[in-house]
Amino acid sequence: MVKLNKIYTKTGDDGTTGLVDGPRRQKDDLRVEAYGTVDEANAAIGLARLNTKDMARVDHALGRIQNDLFDLGSDLATPGPDEGRSYTALRVTARQVEWLEGQIDAFNEALTPLTSFVLPGGTALSAALHLARTITRRAERVCVATKRAEPDLNPEAIRYLNRLSDLLFVLGRVANGNGSKDVLWEPGRNTGTTKDG
């Protein structure tokens, strides 16, 4: 049970922070950067949801993802092996990853096939989802770096972020009229080597 009575504690004034378990870490520690970037992705998804008024299925999926990202943050804030703990650490599971895969497949069915890479834009929701996607990719990169330094990092955390960025890409296309309003990349358009350049 989480209970927050006081917002500031002053314990971080020395540049350190407390995790769920283990000694305090520097605030620029890779693991802290990992769950901080997950938090940033969650905030970006929250902003995206301001534009989902007419897209109940998308909003529902994003709401579930926001909850799962808090699970992921708790997972990343609990370093070390699970054996020998006096409590059960909250970990992202394969079931949560599989749910993302199911959502990707379901939403992708109605999309028009891509003929080029997509530029972020089209609708406000699509642009916001692409921003969330790029932050999620950064969170994934930080988790990969953290796992190199701390091999006990839950591999499902990385898999979750990998699938989530894919789903956010798909949802960005859904938000663009199932791809009909996608802004497509035109290679070399402004290099002076094409008819329009």
Short mmCIF file of C-alpha atoms in Angstrom, two decimals:
data_model
loop_
_atom_site.label_atom_id
_atom_site.label_comp_id
_atom_site.label_asym_id
_atom_site.label_seq_id
_atom_site.Cartn_x
_atom_site.Cartn_y
_atom_site.Cartn_z
CA MET A 1 0.00 0.00 0.00
CA VAL A 2 1.36 3.40 -0.98
CA LYS A 3 0.85 6.27 1.46
CA LEU A 4 2.27 9.72 0.72
CA ASN A 5 1.80 12.23 3.52
CA LYS A 6 4.71 14.54 2.82
CA ILE A 7 5.88 15.51 -0.67
CA TYR A 8 9.35 16.78 0.16
CA THR A 9 11.75 14.93 2.47
CA LYS A 10 15.04 16.77 1.79
CA THR A 11 16.81 13.39 1.71
CA GLY A 12 17.64 13.88 -1.97
CA ASP A 13 19.38 17.19 -1.51
CA ASP A 14 22.74 15.41 -1.64
CA GLY A 15 22.02 14.13 -5.16
CA THR A 16 20.95 10.64 -4.09
CA THR A 17 17.62 8.84 -4.08
CA GLY A 18 16.21 5.76 -2.39
CA LEU A 19 15.06 2.73 -4.34
CA VAL A 20 12.57 0.12 -3.16
CA ASP A 21 15.50 -1.97 -1.93
CA GLY A 22 19.23 -1.61 -1.47
CA PRO A 23 21.50 1.37 -0.75
CA ARG A 24 20.76 4.89 -1.98
CA ARG A 25 21.83 5.68 -5.54
CA GLN A 26 23.05 8.82 -7.28
CA LYS A 27 20.22 10.52 -9.17
CA ASP A 28 22.12 10.09 -12.44
CA ASP A 29 22.54 6.34 -11.83
CA LEU A 30 21.51 4.26 -14.86
CA ARG A 31 18.75 2.48 -12.98
CA VAL A 32 17.31 5.79 -11.78
CA GLU A 33 17.57 7.12 -15.34
CA ALA A 34 15.69 4.01 -16.53
CA TYR A 35 12.67 4.38 -14.28
CA GLY A 36 12.76 8.17 -14.67
CA THR A 37 12.49 7.80 -18.44
CA VAL A 38 9.63 5.33 -18.01
CA ASP A 39 7.91 7.98 -15.90
CA GLU A 40 8.50 10.52 -18.69
CA ALA A 41 6.91 8.15 -21.22
CA ASN A 42 3.93 7.74 -18.91
CA ALA A 43 3.50 11.52 -18.68
CA ALA A 44 3.65 11.80 -22.48
CA ILE A 45 0.92 9.16 -22.76
CA GLY A 46 -1.15 11.16 -20.26
CA LEU A 47 -0.86 14.19 -22.53
CA ALA A 48 -1.81 12.09 -25.55
CA ARG A 49 -4.97 10.98 -23.75
CA LEU A 50 -6.20 14.57 -23.74
CA ASN A 51 -6.94 13.94 -27.44
CA THR A 52 -8.72 10.56 -27.21
CA LYS A 53 -12.24 11.86 -26.56
CA ASP A 54 -13.68 10.12 -29.64
CA MET A 55 -11.44 7.04 -29.49
CA ALA A 56 -12.62 4.95 -26.52
CA ARG A 57 -10.66 1.81 -27.46
CA VAL A 58 -7.42 3.76 -27.79
CA ASP A 59 -8.04 5.62 -24.53
CA HIS A 60 -8.79 2.38 -22.67
CA ALA A 61 -5.57 0.80 -23.96
CA LEU A 62 -3.52 3.85 -23.01
CA GLY A 63 -5.05 3.90 -19.52
CA ARG A 64 -4.05 0.28 -18.97
CA ILE A 65 -0.56 1.03 -20.27
CA GLN A 66 -0.16 3.93 -17.83
CA ASN A 67 -0.92 1.57 -14.95
CA ASP A 68 1.52 -1.02 -16.32
CA LEU A 69 4.23 1.64 -16.62
CA PHE A 70 3.94 2.24 -12.87
CA ASP A 71 4.45 -1.51 -12.41
CA LEU A 72 7.51 -1.22 -14.64
CA GLY A 73 8.83 1.72 -12.62
CA SER A 74 8.49 -0.29 -9.42
CA ASP A 75 10.24 -3.22 -11.10
CA LEU A 76 13.17 -1.03 -12.15
CA ALA A 77 13.35 0.58 -8.70
CA THR A 78 13.77 -2.84 -7.09
CA PRO A 79 17.28 -4.04 -8.00
CA GLY A 80 18.84 -7.36 -7.15
CA PRO A 81 17.73 -10.98 -7.36
CA ASP A 82 14.30 -11.94 -6.04
CA GLU A 83 15.55 -14.98 -4.16
CA GLY A 84 15.77 -14.46 -0.42
CA ARG A 85 13.55 -11.38 -0.25
CA SER A 86 11.17 -11.02 2.67
CA TYR A 87 8.54 -9.66 0.26
CA THR A 88 7.41 -10.29 -3.30
CA ALA A 89 8.88 -7.69 -5.66
CA LEU A 90 6.51 -6.28 -8.28
CA ARG A 91 7.79 -7.39 -11.67
CA VAL A 92 6.54 -6.86 -15.21
CA THR A 93 5.41 -10.23 -16.56
CA ALA A 94 5.24 -12.01 -19.90
CA ARG A 95 1.43 -11.72 -19.66
CA GLN A 96 1.67 -7.91 -19.83
CA VAL A 97 3.94 -8.18 -22.88
CA GLU A 98 1.53 -10.61 -24.54
CA TRP A 99 -1.35 -8.19 -23.97
CA LEU A 100 0.61 -5.53 -25.88
CA GLU A 101 1.17 -7.98 -28.73
CA GLY A 102 -2.56 -8.71 -28.87
CA GLN A 103 -3.32 -5.00 -29.03
CA ILE A 104 -0.78 -4.48 -31.83
CA ASP A 105 -2.36 -7.26 -33.87
CA ALA A 106 -5.93 -6.05 -33.24
CA PHE A 107 -5.30 -2.39 -34.06
CA ASN A 108 -3.02 -3.15 -37.01
CA GLU A 109 -5.71 -5.13 -38.87
CA ALA A 110 -7.56 -2.00 -40.06
CA LEU A 111 -4.46 -0.06 -41.13
CA THR A 112 -3.59 0.63 -44.74
CA PRO A 113 -0.20 -0.87 -45.67
CA LEU A 114 2.76 1.50 -45.45
CA THR A 115 4.60 2.57 -48.58
CA SER A 116 7.16 4.75 -46.76
CA PHE A 117 8.28 5.68 -43.27
CA VAL A 118 5.85 7.86 -41.32
CA LEU A 119 6.69 11.35 -40.08
CA PRO A 120 5.24 12.28 -36.67
CA GLY A 121 2.15 14.39 -37.30
CA GLY A 122 -1.20 14.34 -38.99
CA THR A 123 -3.49 14.73 -35.98
CA ALA A 124 -2.68 16.07 -32.52
CA LEU A 125 -3.21 12.59 -31.04
CA SER A 126 -0.93 10.95 -33.57
CA ALA A 127 1.85 13.47 -32.96
CA ALA A 128 1.53 13.00 -29.18
CA LEU A 129 1.66 9.21 -29.53
CA HIS A 130 4.81 9.47 -31.65
CA LEU A 131 6.41 11.61 -28.96
CA ALA A 132 5.48 8.97 -26.36
CA ARG A 133 6.92 6.31 -28.69
CA THR A 134 10.29 8.05 -28.96
CA ILE A 135 10.50 8.48 -25.18
CA THR A 136 9.63 4.81 -24.78
CA ARG A 137 12.46 3.90 -27.16
CA ARG A 138 14.84 5.99 -25.03
CA ALA A 139 13.62 4.19 -21.90
CA GLU A 140 14.33 0.89 -23.67
CA ARG A 141 17.88 2.01 -24.55
CA VAL A 142 18.55 3.03 -20.95
CA CYS A 143 17.21 -0.32 -19.70
CA VAL A 144 19.51 -2.18 -22.11
CA ALA A 145 22.48 -0.19 -20.76
CA THR A 146 21.33 -0.87 -17.19
CA LYS A 147 21.07 -4.61 -17.86
CA ARG A 148 24.69 -4.62 -19.04
CA ALA A 149 25.72 -3.10 -15.72
CA GLU A 150 23.21 -5.07 -13.64
CA PRO A 151 22.44 -8.42 -15.32
CA ASP A 152 19.63 -9.24 -12.88
CA LEU A 153 17.39 -6.55 -14.44
CA ASN A 154 14.11 -8.21 -15.43
CA PRO A 155 14.32 -9.05 -19.18
CA GLU A 156 10.52 -8.66 -19.43
CA ALA A 157 11.02 -4.94 -18.71
CA ILE A 158 12.97 -4.54 -21.94
CA ARG A 159 10.53 -6.69 -23.90
CA TYR A 160 7.62 -4.61 -22.56
CA LEU A 161 9.19 -1.34 -23.70
CA ASN A 162 10.04 -2.81 -27.11
CA ARG A 163 6.44 -3.91 -27.69
CA LEU A 164 5.02 -0.70 -26.23
CA SER A 165 6.91 1.46 -28.71
CA ASP A 166 5.53 -0.73 -31.53
CA LEU A 167 1.99 -0.34 -30.19
CA LEU A 168 2.36 3.43 -29.87
CA PHE A 169 3.47 3.54 -33.52
CA VAL A 170 0.39 1.55 -34.56
CA LEU A 171 -1.89 3.73 -32.43
CA GLY A 172 -0.33 6.81 -34.01
CA ARG A 173 -1.52 5.49 -37.37
CA VAL A 174 -4.94 4.62 -35.95
CA ALA A 175 -5.20 8.23 -34.77
CA ASN A 176 -4.52 9.31 -38.36
CA GLY A 177 -7.68 7.79 -39.75
CA ASN A 178 -6.21 4.28 -39.75
CA GLY A 179 -3.29 5.55 -41.80
CA SER A 180 -5.22 7.61 -44.34
CA LYS A 181 -3.86 10.87 -42.87
CA ASP A 182 -0.31 9.65 -42.27
CA VAL A 183 2.43 12.09 -43.19
CA LEU A 184 4.88 10.05 -45.26
CA TRP A 185 8.61 10.56 -45.57
CA GLU A 186 9.71 11.54 -49.08
CA PRO A 187 13.39 10.57 -49.34
CA GLY A 188 15.58 13.33 -50.79
CA ARG A 189 12.69 15.77 -51.15
CA ASN A 190 14.70 18.82 -50.08
CA THR A 191 18.21 17.88 -51.20
CA GLY A 192 17.99 19.58 -54.59
CA THR A 193 18.32 16.23 -56.33
CA THR A 194 14.62 15.69 -57.01
CA LYS A 195 12.09 17.48 -59.19
CA ASP A 196 10.54 19.24 -56.16
CA GLY A 197 13.87 19.88 -54.38
#
